[in-house]
Every structure is written in C-alpha cells, then in structure tokens.
JSON list of N, CA and C and ligand atoms in Angstrom, two decimals:
[
{"chain": "A", "resi": 27, "resn": "MET", "atom": "N", "xyz": [128.58, 127.38, 87.54]},
{"chain": "A", "resi": 27, "resn": "MET", "atom": "CA", "xyz": [129.10, 126.37, 86.65]},
{"chain": "A", "resi": 27, "resn": "MET", "atom": "C", "xyz": [129.56, 124.75, 87.00]},
{"chain": "A", "resi": 28, "resn": "ASP", "atom": "N", "xyz": [129.13, 124.31, 86.34]},
{"chain": "A", "resi": 28, "resn": "ASP", "atom": "CA", "xyz": [129.54, 122.82, 86.66]},
{"chain": "A", "resi": 28, "resn": "ASP", "atom": "C", "xyz": [130.94, 122.22, 86.85]},
{"chain": "A", "resi": 29, "resn": "ALA", "atom": "N", "xyz": [131.15, 121.01, 87.80]},
{"chain": "A", "resi": 29, "resn": "ALA", "atom": "CA", "xyz": [132.21, 120.45, 87.90]},
{"chain": "A", "resi": 29, "resn": "ALA", "atom": "C", "xyz": [133.23, 120.20, 86.40]},
{"chain": "A", "resi": 30, "resn": "GLU", "atom": "N", "xyz": [132.57, 119.98, 85.54]},
{"chain": "A", "resi": 30, "resn": "GLU", "atom": "CA", "xyz": [133.39, 119.59, 84.54]},
{"chain": "A", "resi": 30, "resn": "GLU", "atom": "C", "xyz": [133.80, 120.87, 83.43]},
{"chain": "A", "resi": 31, "resn": "ASP", "atom": "N", "xyz": [133.10, 121.83, 83.42]},
{"chain": "A", "resi": 31, "resn": "ASP", "atom": "CA", "xyz": [133.61, 123.12, 82.96]},
{"chain": "A", "resi": 31, "resn": "ASP", "atom": "C", "xyz": [134.66, 124.03, 83.97]},
{"chain": "A", "resi": 32, "resn": "PHE", "atom": "N", "xyz": [134.21, 123.60, 85.01]},
{"chain": "A", "resi": 32, "resn": "PHE", "atom": "CA", "xyz": [135.56, 124.25, 85.98]},
{"chain": "A", "resi": 32, "resn": "PHE", "atom": "C", "xyz": [136.79, 123.80, 85.91]},
{"chain": "A", "resi": 33, "resn": "ASP", "atom": "N", "xyz": [136.66, 122.02, 85.69]},
{"chain": "A", "resi": 33, "resn": "ASP", "atom": "CA", "xyz": [137.96, 121.33, 85.87]},
{"chain": "A", "resi": 33, "resn": "ASP", "atom": "C", "xyz": [138.97, 121.90, 84.31]},
{"chain": "A", "resi": 34, "resn": "GLN", "atom": "N", "xyz": [137.78, 121.54, 83.33]},
{"chain": "A", "resi": 34, "resn": "GLN", "atom": "CA", "xyz": [138.92, 122.24, 82.15]},
{"chain": "A", "resi": 34, "resn": "GLN", "atom": "C", "xyz": [138.98, 124.06, 82.06]},
{"chain": "A", "resi": 35, "resn": "LEU", "atom": "N", "xyz": [138.68, 124.60, 82.75]},
{"chain": "A", "resi": 35, "resn": "LEU", "atom": "CA", "xyz": [138.73, 125.87, 83.28]},
{"chain": "A", "resi": 35, "resn": "LEU", "atom": "C", "xyz": [140.45, 125.77, 83.87]},
{"chain": "A", "resi": 36, "resn": "ILE", "atom": "N", "xyz": [140.23, 125.38, 84.53]},
{"chain": "A", "resi": 36, "resn": "ILE", "atom": "CA", "xyz": [141.14, 124.74, 85.77]},
{"chain": "A", "resi": 36, "resn": "ILE", "atom": "C", "xyz": [142.96, 124.33, 84.84]},
{"chain": "A", "resi": 37, "resn": "SER", "atom": "N", "xyz": [142.04, 123.61, 84.32]},
{"chain": "A", "resi": 37, "resn": "SER", "atom": "CA", "xyz": [143.43, 122.97, 83.13]},
{"chain": "A", "resi": 37, "resn": "SER", "atom": "C", "xyz": [144.35, 123.74, 82.57]},
{"chain": "A", "resi": 38, "resn": "SER", "atom": "N", "xyz": [143.38, 125.09, 82.18]},
{"chain": "A", "resi": 38, "resn": "SER", "atom": "CA", "xyz": [144.07, 125.89, 81.00]},
{"chain": "A", "resi": 38, "resn": "SER", "atom": "C", "xyz": [145.16, 127.04, 82.00]},
{"chain": "A", "resi": 39, "resn": "LEU", "atom": "N", "xyz": [144.94, 126.86, 83.04]},
{"chain": "A", "resi": 39, "resn": "LEU", "atom": "CA", "xyz": [145.71, 127.93, 84.16]},
{"chain": "A", "resi": 39, "resn": "LEU", "atom": "C", "xyz": [146.71, 127.73, 84.87]},
{"chain": "A", "resi": 40, "resn": "THR", "atom": "N", "xyz": [147.59, 128.68, 85.60]},
{"chain": "A", "resi": 40, "resn": "THR", "atom": "CA", "xyz": [148.90, 127.98, 86.01]},
{"chain": "A", "resi": 40, "resn": "THR", "atom": "C", "xyz": [148.78, 128.60, 87.42]},
{"chain": "A", "resi": 41, "resn": "PRO", "atom": "N", "xyz": [148.71, 127.50, 88.46]},
{"chain": "A", "resi": 41, "resn": "PRO", "atom": "CA", "xyz": [148.79, 128.06, 89.50]},
{"chain": "A", "resi": 41, "resn": "PRO", "atom": "C", "xyz": [149.90, 128.81, 90.31]},
{"chain": "A", "resi": 42, "resn": "ARG", "atom": "N", "xyz": [149.59, 129.85, 91.01]},
{"chain": "A", "resi": 42, "resn": "ARG", "atom": "CA", "xyz": [150.30, 130.71, 91.45]},
{"chain": "A", "resi": 42, "resn": "ARG", "atom": "C", "xyz": [150.60, 130.82, 92.89]},
{"chain": "A", "resi": 43, "resn": "GLU", "atom": "N", "xyz": [149.30, 130.68, 93.88]},
{"chain": "A", "resi": 43, "resn": "GLU", "atom": "CA", "xyz": [149.85, 131.04, 94.99]},
{"chain": "A", "resi": 43, "resn": "GLU", "atom": "C", "xyz": [148.34, 130.11, 95.95]},
{"chain": "A", "resi": 44, "resn": "GLU", "atom": "N", "xyz": [148.52, 129.65, 97.22]},
{"chain": "A", "resi": 44, "resn": "GLU", "atom": "CA", "xyz": [147.41, 128.97, 97.30]},
{"chain": "A", "resi": 44, "resn": "GLU", "atom": "C", "xyz": [147.70, 129.50, 99.38]},
{"chain": "A", "resi": 45, "resn": "ASN", "atom": "N", "xyz": [147.04, 129.48, 99.98]},
{"chain": "A", "resi": 45, "resn": "ASN", "atom": "CA", "xyz": [146.88, 129.46, 101.11]},
{"chain": "A", "resi": 45, "resn": "ASN", "atom": "C", "xyz": [145.56, 128.78, 101.85]},
{"chain": "A", "resi": 46, "resn": "GLU", "atom": "N", "xyz": [145.29, 129.22, 102.85]},
{"chain": "A", "resi": 46, "resn": "GLU", "atom": "CA", "xyz": [144.27, 128.41, 103.61]},
{"chain": "A", "resi": 46, "resn": "GLU", "atom": "C", "xyz": [142.59, 128.86, 103.52]},
{"chain": "A", "resi": 47, "resn": "GLU", "atom": "N", "xyz": [142.57, 130.14, 102.65]},
{"chain": "A", "resi": 47, "resn": "GLU", "atom": "CA", "xyz": [141.49, 130.41, 101.95]},
{"chain": "A", "resi": 47, "resn": "GLU", "atom": "C", "xyz": [141.25, 130.63, 100.80]},
{"chain": "A", "resi": 48, "resn": "PHE", "atom": "N", "xyz": [142.07, 130.65, 100.08]},
{"chain": "A", "resi": 48, "resn": "PHE", "atom": "CA", "xyz": [141.80, 130.68, 98.58]},
{"chain": "A", "resi": 48, "resn": "PHE", "atom": "C", "xyz": [143.24, 130.23, 97.52]},
{"chain": "A", "resi": 49, "resn": "LYS", "atom": "N", "xyz": [142.98, 129.89, 96.06]},
{"chain": "A", "resi": 49, "resn": "LYS", "atom": "CA", "xyz": [143.58, 129.44, 95.53]},
{"chain": "A", "resi": 49, "resn": "LYS", "atom": "C", "xyz": [143.63, 130.28, 94.00]},
{"chain": "A", "resi": 50, "resn": "LEU", "atom": "N", "xyz": [145.14, 130.69, 93.72]},
{"chain": "A", "resi": 50, "resn": "LEU", "atom": "CA", "xyz": [145.35, 131.93, 92.93]},
{"chain": "A", "resi": 50, "resn": "LEU", "atom": "C", "xyz": [145.77, 131.11, 91.59]},
{"chain": "A", "resi": 51, "resn": "TYR", "atom": "N", "xyz": [145.10, 131.25, 90.37]},
{"chain": "A", "resi": 51, "resn": "TYR", "atom": "CA", "xyz": [145.71, 131.04, 89.60]},
{"chain": "A", "resi": 51, "resn": "TYR", "atom": "C", "xyz": [145.90, 132.38, 88.51]},
{"chain": "A", "resi": 52, "resn": "GLN", "atom": "N", "xyz": [146.68, 131.75, 88.14]},
{"chain": "A", "resi": 52, "resn": "GLN", "atom": "CA", "xyz": [146.94, 132.68, 86.80]},
{"chain": "A", "resi": 52, "resn": "GLN", "atom": "C", "xyz": [146.73, 132.67, 85.03]},
{"chain": "A", "resi": 53, "resn": "ASN", "atom": "N", "xyz": [145.82, 133.72, 84.66]},
{"chain": "A", "resi": 53, "resn": "ASN", "atom": "CA", "xyz": [145.36, 133.21, 83.26]},
{"chain": "A", "resi": 53, "resn": "ASN", "atom": "C", "xyz": [146.37, 133.53, 82.25]},
{"chain": "A", "resi": 54, "resn": "THR", "atom": "N", "xyz": [147.23, 132.46, 81.61]},
{"chain": "A", "resi": 54, "resn": "THR", "atom": "CA", "xyz": [148.37, 132.92, 80.77]},
{"chain": "A", "resi": 54, "resn": "THR", "atom": "C", "xyz": [148.23, 133.25, 79.64]},
{"chain": "A", "resi": 55, "resn": "VAL", "atom": "N", "xyz": [146.94, 132.30, 79.13]},
{"chain": "A", "resi": 55, "resn": "VAL", "atom": "CA", "xyz": [146.96, 131.88, 77.61]},
{"chain": "A", "resi": 55, "resn": "VAL", "atom": "C", "xyz": [145.53, 132.82, 77.17]},
{"chain": "A", "resi": 56, "resn": "ALA", "atom": "N", "xyz": [145.31, 133.71, 77.67]},
{"chain": "A", "resi": 56, "resn": "ALA", "atom": "CA", "xyz": [143.62, 134.13, 77.49]},
{"chain": "A", "resi": 56, "resn": "ALA", "atom": "C", "xyz": [142.29, 133.64, 77.54]},
{"chain": "A", "resi": 57, "resn": "VAL", "atom": "N", "xyz": [142.31, 132.90, 78.53]},
{"chain": "A", "resi": 57, "resn": "VAL", "atom": "CA", "xyz": [141.05, 132.11, 78.48]},
{"chain": "A", "resi": 57, "resn": "VAL", "atom": "C", "xyz": [139.80, 133.59, 78.79]},
{"chain": "A", "resi": 58, "resn": "ALA", "atom": "N", "xyz": [138.98, 132.79, 78.09]},
{"chain": "A", "resi": 58, "resn": "ALA", "atom": "CA", "xyz": [137.89, 133.92, 78.46]},
{"chain": "A", "resi": 58, "resn": "ALA", "atom": "C", "xyz": [136.86, 133.83, 79.98]},
{"chain": "A", "resi": 59, "resn": "CYS", "atom": "N", "xyz": [136.88, 135.17, 80.35]},
{"chain": "A", "resi": 59, "resn": "CYS", "atom": "CA", "xyz": [135.92, 134.62, 81.67]},
{"chain": "A", "resi": 59, "resn": "CYS", "atom": "C", "xyz": [134.43, 134.10, 81.22]},
{"chain": "A", "resi": 60, "resn": "PRO", "atom": "N", "xyz": [134.07, 133.12, 82.15]},
{"chain": "A", "resi": 60, "resn": "PRO", "atom": "CA", "xyz": [132.91, 132.69, 81.89]},
{"chain": "A", "resi": 60, "resn": "PRO", "atom": "C", "xyz": [131.65, 133.46, 82.12]},
{"chain": "A", "resi": 61, "resn": "VAL", "atom": "N", "xyz": [132.00, 134.70, 82.85]},
{"chain": "A", "resi": 61, "resn": "VAL", "atom": "CA", "xyz": [130.59, 135.47, 83.19]},
{"chain": "A", "resi": 61, "resn": "VAL", "atom": "C", "xyz": [130.95, 136.57, 82.13]},
{"chain": "A", "resi": 62, "resn": "CYS", "atom": "N", "xyz": [131.76, 137.27, 81.92]},
{"chain": "A", "resi": 62, "resn": "CYS", "atom": "CA", "xyz": [131.15, 138.23, 80.64]},
{"chain": "A", "resi": 62, "resn": "CYS", "atom": "C", "xyz": [132.35, 138.14, 79.39]},
{"chain": "A", "resi": 63, "resn": "GLU", "atom": "N", "xyz": [132.85, 136.83, 79.24]},
{"chain": "A", "resi": 63, "resn": "GLU", "atom": "CA", "xyz": [133.42, 136.58, 78.45]},
{"chain": "A", "resi": 63, "resn": "GLU", "atom": "C", "xyz": [134.39, 137.31, 77.61]},
{"chain": "A", "resi": 64, "resn": "GLU", "atom": "N", "xyz": [135.39, 138.24, 78.30]},
{"chain": "A", "resi": 64, "resn": "GLU", "atom": "CA", "xyz": [136.29, 138.92, 78.08]},
{"chain": "A", "resi": 64, "resn": "GLU", "atom": "C", "xyz": [137.34, 138.13, 78.63]},
{"chain": "A", "resi": 65, "resn": "PRO", "atom": "N", "xyz": [139.01, 137.90, 78.31]},
{"chain": "A", "resi": 65, "resn": "PRO", "atom": "CA", "xyz": [139.98, 137.37, 78.93]},
{"chain": "A", "resi": 65, "resn": "PRO", "atom": "C", "xyz": [140.03, 138.01, 80.19]},
{"chain": "A", "resi": 66, "resn": "PHE", "atom": "N", "xyz": [140.17, 137.00, 81.13]},
{"chain": "A", "resi": 66, "resn": "PHE", "atom": "CA", "xyz": [140.58, 137.48, 82.38]},
{"chain": "A", "resi": 66, "resn": "PHE", "atom": "C", "xyz": [142.08, 137.86, 83.14]},
{"chain": "A", "resi": 67, "resn": "ASP", "atom": "N", "xyz": [142.44, 138.33, 84.18]},
{"chain": "A", "resi": 67, "resn": "ASP", "atom": "CA", "xyz": [143.77, 137.90, 84.16]},
{"chain": "A", "resi": 67, "resn": "ASP", "atom": "C", "xyz": [144.09, 136.84, 85.48]},
{"chain": "A", "resi": 68, "resn": "ASP", "atom": "N", "xyz": [143.43, 136.64, 86.52]},
{"chain": "A", "resi": 68, "resn": "ASP", "atom": "CA", "xyz": [143.66, 135.75, 87.50]},
{"chain": "A", "resi": 68, "resn": "ASP", "atom": "C", "xyz": [142.44, 135.34, 87.44]},
{"chain": "A", "resi": 69, "resn": "LEU", "atom": "N", "xyz": [142.18, 134.03, 88.51]},
{"chain": "A", "resi": 69, "resn": "LEU", "atom": "CA", "xyz": [140.97, 133.26, 89.10]},
{"chain": "A", "resi": 69, "resn": "LEU", "atom": "C", "xyz": [141.44, 133.37, 90.57]},
{"chain": "A", "resi": 70, "resn": "VAL", "atom": "N", "xyz": [140.60, 133.42, 91.22]},
{"chain": "A", "resi": 70, "resn": "VAL", "atom": "CA", "xyz": [140.92, 132.97, 92.65]},
{"chain": "A", "resi": 70, "resn": "VAL", "atom": "C", "xyz": [139.20, 132.11, 93.08]},
{"chain": "A", "resi": 71, "resn": "VAL", "atom": "N", "xyz": [140.02, 130.99, 93.50]},
{"chain": "A", "resi": 71, "resn": "VAL", "atom": "CA", "xyz": [138.90, 129.79, 93.84]},
{"chain": "A", "resi": 71, "resn": "VAL", "atom": "C", "xyz": [139.07, 129.87, 95.56]},
{"chain": "A", "resi": 72, "resn": "CYS", "atom": "N", "xyz": [137.87, 130.45, 96.02]},
{"chain": "A", "resi": 72, "resn": "CYS", "atom": "CA", "xyz": [137.91, 130.46, 97.21]},
{"chain": "A", "resi": 72, "resn": "CYS", "atom": "C", "xyz": [137.22, 129.08, 97.67]},
{"chain": "A", "resi": 73, "resn": "LYS", "atom": "N", "xyz": [138.06, 129.06, 99.12]},
{"chain": "A", "resi": 73, "resn": "LYS", "atom": "CA", "xyz": [137.51, 127.31, 99.47]},
{"chain": "A", "resi": 73, "resn": "LYS", "atom": "C", "xyz": [136.54, 127.07, 100.91]},
{"chain": "A", "resi": 74, "resn": "GLY", "atom": "N", "xyz": [136.32, 128.44, 101.14]},
{"chain": "A", "resi": 74, "resn": "GLY", "atom": "CA", "xyz": [134.98, 128.34, 101.92]},
{"chain": "A", "resi": 74, "resn": "GLY", "atom": "C", "xyz": [133.83, 129.29, 101.26]},
{"chain": "A", "resi": 75, "resn": "ALA", "atom": "N", "xyz": [132.58, 129.76, 102.03]},
{"chain": "A", "resi": 75, "resn": "ALA", "atom": "CA", "xyz": [131.73, 129.45, 101.13]},
{"chain": "A", "resi": 75, "resn": "ALA", "atom": "C", "xyz": [131.85, 131.34, 101.62]},
{"chain": "A", "resi": 76, "resn": "SER", "atom": "N", "xyz": [132.73, 131.46, 102.20]},
{"chain": "A", "resi": 76, "resn": "SER", "atom": "CA", "xyz": [132.80, 133.03, 102.21]},
{"chain": "A", "resi": 76, "resn": "SER", "atom": "C", "xyz": [134.34, 132.94, 102.87]},
{"chain": "A", "resi": 77, "resn": "THR", "atom": "N", "xyz": [134.93, 134.28, 102.48]},
{"chain": "A", "resi": 77, "resn": "THR", "atom": "CA", "xyz": [136.36, 134.72, 102.30]},
{"chain": "A", "resi": 77, "resn": "THR", "atom": "C", "xyz": [136.38, 136.43, 102.52]},
{"chain": "A", "resi": 78, "resn": "SER", "atom": "N", "xyz": [137.59, 136.86, 102.79]},
{"chain": "A", "resi": 78, "resn": "SER", "atom": "CA", "xyz": [137.86, 138.29, 102.49]},
{"chain": "A", "resi": 78, "resn": "SER", "atom": "C", "xyz": [138.89, 138.36, 101.71]},
{"chain": "A", "resi": 79, "resn": "LEU", "atom": "N", "xyz": [139.38, 139.49, 100.85]},
{"chain": "A", "resi": 79, "resn": "LEU", "atom": "CA", "xyz": [140.50, 139.26, 100.16]},
{"chain": "A", "resi": 79, "resn": "LEU", "atom": "C", "xyz": [141.00, 141.27, 100.44]},
{"chain": "A", "resi": 80, "resn": "ASP", "atom": "N", "xyz": [142.26, 141.05, 100.32]},
{"chain": "A", "resi": 80, "resn": "ASP", "atom": "CA", "xyz": [142.84, 142.07, 100.41]},
{"chain": "A", "resi": 80, "resn": "ASP", "atom": "C", "xyz": [143.42, 142.49, 98.88]},
{"chain": "A", "resi": 81, "resn": "GLN", "atom": "N", "xyz": [142.60, 143.77, 98.44]},
{"chain": "A", "resi": 81, "resn": "GLN", "atom": "CA", "xyz": [143.09, 143.92, 97.08]},
{"chain": "A", "resi": 81, "resn": "GLN", "atom": "C", "xyz": [144.12, 145.00, 97.30]},
{"chain": "A", "resi": 82, "resn": "THR", "atom": "N", "xyz": [145.11, 144.85, 96.31]},
{"chain": "A", "resi": 82, "resn": "THR", "atom": "CA", "xyz": [145.99, 145.80, 96.37]},
{"chain": "A", "resi": 82, "resn": "THR", "atom": "C", "xyz": [145.95, 147.25, 95.19]},
{"chain": "A", "resi": 83, "resn": "GLU", "atom": "N", "xyz": [145.47, 146.76, 94.43]},
{"chain": "A", "resi": 83, "resn": "GLU", "atom": "CA", "xyz": [144.97, 147.54, 92.86]},
{"chain": "A", "resi": 83, "resn": "GLU", "atom": "C", "xyz": [143.55, 147.76, 92.87]},
{"chain": "A", "resi": 84, "resn": "PRO", "atom": "N", "xyz": [143.07, 148.65, 92.28]},
{"chain": "A", "resi": 84, "resn": "PRO", "atom": "CA", "xyz": [141.47, 148.81, 91.37]},
{"chain": "A", "resi": 84, "resn": "PRO", "atom": "C", "xyz": [141.08, 147.47, 90.35]},
{"chain": "A", "resi": 85, "resn": "LEU", "atom": "N", "xyz": [140.49, 146.98, 90.93]},
{"chain": "A", "resi": 85, "resn": "LEU", "atom": "CA", "xyz": [140.39, 145.69, 89.94]},
{"chain": "A", "resi": 85, "resn": "LEU", "atom": "C", "xyz": [138.86, 145.37, 89.43]},
{"chain": "A", "resi": 86, "resn": "GLY", "atom": "N", "xyz": [138.40, 144.98, 88.36]},
{"chain": "A", "resi": 86, "resn": "GLY", "atom": "CA", "xyz": [137.19, 144.55, 87.70]},
{"chain": "A", "resi": 86, "resn": "GLY", "atom": "C", "xyz": [137.02, 143.17, 88.27]},
{"chain": "A", "resi": 87, "resn": "LEU", "atom": "N", "xyz": [136.37, 142.71, 88.61]},
{"chain": "A", "resi": 87, "resn": "LEU", "atom": "CA", "xyz": [135.75, 141.43, 89.08]},
{"chain": "A", "resi": 87, "resn": "LEU", "atom": "C", "xyz": [134.47, 140.98, 88.63]},
{"chain": "A", "resi": 88, "resn": "CYS", "atom": "N", "xyz": [134.58, 139.91, 88.18]},
{"chain": "A", "resi": 88, "resn": "CYS", "atom": "CA", "xyz": [133.32, 139.02, 87.91]},
{"chain": "A", "resi": 88, "resn": "CYS", "atom": "C", "xyz": [133.57, 137.76, 88.95]},
{"chain": "A", "resi": 89, "resn": "LEU", "atom": "N", "xyz": [132.02, 137.29, 89.29]},
{"chain": "A", "resi": 89, "resn": "LEU", "atom": "CA", "xyz": [132.02, 136.21, 90.03]},
{"chain": "A", "resi": 89, "resn": "LEU", "atom": "C", "xyz": [130.52, 135.46, 90.03]},
{"chain": "A", "resi": 90, "resn": "THR", "atom": "N", "xyz": [131.12, 134.28, 90.25]},
{"chain": "A", "resi": 90, "resn": "THR", "atom": "CA", "xyz": [130.25, 132.70, 89.73]},
{"chain": "A", "resi": 90, "resn": "THR", "atom": "C", "xyz": [130.77, 132.08, 90.84]},
{"chain": "A", "resi": 91, "resn": "THR", "atom": "N", "xyz": [129.72, 131.03, 90.91]},
{"chain": "A", "resi": 91, "resn": "THR", "atom": "CA", "xyz": [130.43, 129.95, 91.87]},
{"chain": "A", "resi": 91, "resn": "THR", "atom": "C", "xyz": [130.08, 128.43, 91.29]},
{"chain": "A", "resi": 92, "resn": "GLN", "atom": "N", "xyz": [131.07, 127.66, 92.34]},
{"chain": "A", "resi": 92, "resn": "GLN", "atom": "CA", "xyz": [131.03, 126.52, 91.59]},
{"chain": "A", "resi": 92, "resn": "GLN", "atom": "C", "xyz": [131.18, 125.65, 93.07]},
{"chain": "A", "resi": 93, "resn": "GLU", "atom": "N", "xyz": [130.11, 124.96, 93.33]},
{"chain": "A", "resi": 93, "resn": "GLU", "atom": "CA", "xyz": [129.67, 124.35, 94.62]},
{"chain": "A", "resi": 93, "resn": "GLU", "atom": "C", "xyz": [129.78, 124.70, 95.22]},
{"chain": "A", "resi": 94, "resn": "GLU", "atom": "N", "xyz": [129.09, 125.93, 95.35]},
{"chain": "A", "resi": 94, "resn": "GLU", "atom": "CA", "xyz": [128.99, 127.26, 96.50]},
{"chain": "A", "resi": 94, "resn": "GLU", "atom": "C", "xyz": [130.18, 127.76, 96.66]},
{"chain": "A", "resi": 95, "resn": "ARG", "atom": "N", "xyz": [131.15, 127.72, 96.34]},
{"chain": "A", "resi": 95, "resn": "ARG", "atom": "CA", "xyz": [132.66, 128.28, 96.75]},
{"chain": "A", "resi": 95, "resn": "ARG", "atom": "C", "xyz": [132.64, 129.36, 95.74]},
{"chain": "A", "resi": 96, "resn": "PRO", "atom": "N", "xyz": [132.68, 130.68, 96.29]},
{"chain": "A", "resi": 96, "resn": "PRO", "atom": "CA", "xyz": [133.12, 131.81, 95.08]},
{"chain": "A", "resi": 96, "resn": "PRO", "atom": "C", "xyz": [134.40, 131.47, 94.00]},
{"chain": "A", "resi": 97, "resn": "LEU", "atom": "N", "xyz": [134.23, 131.85, 92.80]},
{"chain": "A", "resi": 97, "resn": "LEU", "atom": "CA", "xyz": [135.28, 132.08, 92.06]},
{"chain": "A", "resi": 97, "resn": "LEU", "atom": "C", "xyz": [135.14, 133.40, 91.58]},
{"chain": "A", "resi": 98, "resn": "LEU", "atom": "N", "xyz": [135.96, 134.04, 91.74]},
{"chain": "A", "resi": 98, "resn": "LEU", "atom": "CA", "xyz": [136.56, 135.55, 91.21]},
{"chain": "A", "resi": 98, "resn": "LEU", "atom": "C", "xyz": [137.19, 135.37, 90.14]},
{"chain": "A", "resi": 99, "resn": "PHE", "atom": "N", "xyz": [136.65, 136.25, 89.25]},
{"chain": "A", "resi": 99, "resn": "PHE", "atom": "CA", "xyz": [137.58, 136.27, 87.91]},
{"chain": "A", "resi": 99, "resn": "PHE", "atom": "C", "xyz": [138.10, 138.19, 88.09]},
{"chain": "A", "resi": 100, "resn": "THR", "atom": "N", "xyz": [139.58, 138.01, 87.79]},
{"chain": "A", "resi": 100, "resn": "THR", "atom": "CA", "xyz": [139.74, 139.86, 88.21]},
{"chain": "A", "resi": 100, "resn": "THR", "atom": "C", "xyz": [140.42, 140.07, 86.59]},
{"chain": "A", "resi": 101, "resn": "HIS", "atom": "N", "xyz": [139.78, 141.39, 86.23]},
{"chain": "A", "resi": 101, "resn": "HIS", "atom": "CA", "xyz": [140.66, 142.04, 85.13]},
{"chain": "A", "resi": 101, "resn": "HIS", "atom": "C", "xyz": [140.97, 143.39, 85.17]},
{"chain": "A", "resi": 102, "resn": "LYS", "atom": "N", "xyz": [142.27, 143.34, 85.10]},
{"chain": "A", "resi": 102, "resn": "LYS", "atom": "CA", "xyz": [142.80, 144.39, 85.59]},
{"chain": "A", "resi": 102, "resn": "LYS", "atom": "C", "xyz": [142.88, 145.23, 84.03]},
{"chain": "A", "resi": 103, "resn": "HIS", "atom": "N", "xyz": [141.89, 146.43, 83.95]},
{"chain": "A", "resi": 103, "resn": "HIS", "atom": "CA", "xyz": [141.88, 147.26, 82.78]},
{"chain": "A", "resi": 103, "resn": "HIS", "atom": "C", "xyz": [142.93, 148.51, 82.93]},
{"chain": "B", "resi": 21, "resn": "ZN", "atom": "ZN1", "xyz": [134.55, 138.93, 83.49]}
]
C-alpha cells in the first residue's frame, strides 16, 4: 500500500486505541479491506516491523504492509 492510499484510508477511520506497539482504528463506515475487498471491522497499524497481539476472540485477518509496518485488517465473522 502506498502512502497516499494509506492516508486516505486512515482519514476514513476512527482512532480507538494507541500504545507503544500499535494503533487501532475502528472502521465505522464500512470501508472495503484493500486485501479481500470485504468491509473490515478494525485496522491495527503496527509501529515496528514485528509485534505480538493478544487476541480475545477468533478473527479473520488480512495482512499487508505500509513502509514495512504491518497493517492488520480484522474481520469478525
Ligand atoms: Zn480482508
């Protein structure tokens, strides 16, 4: 994903949570996931090249990168 697409995507989303490892955005307007083209629930922008996340429920995940930072798109089916 290039920087322009990323900025456009982030501008449509609602920031929910931020810590040292990641920033989480909620997709309140049903933006399509750039990977599978289905609307996603949340976007997790990792701040480093690697991170670990605690999952509290089973989720579908799509993964891409933006300037080597992992972007995780979650789908709650
Ligand atoms: Zn997806």
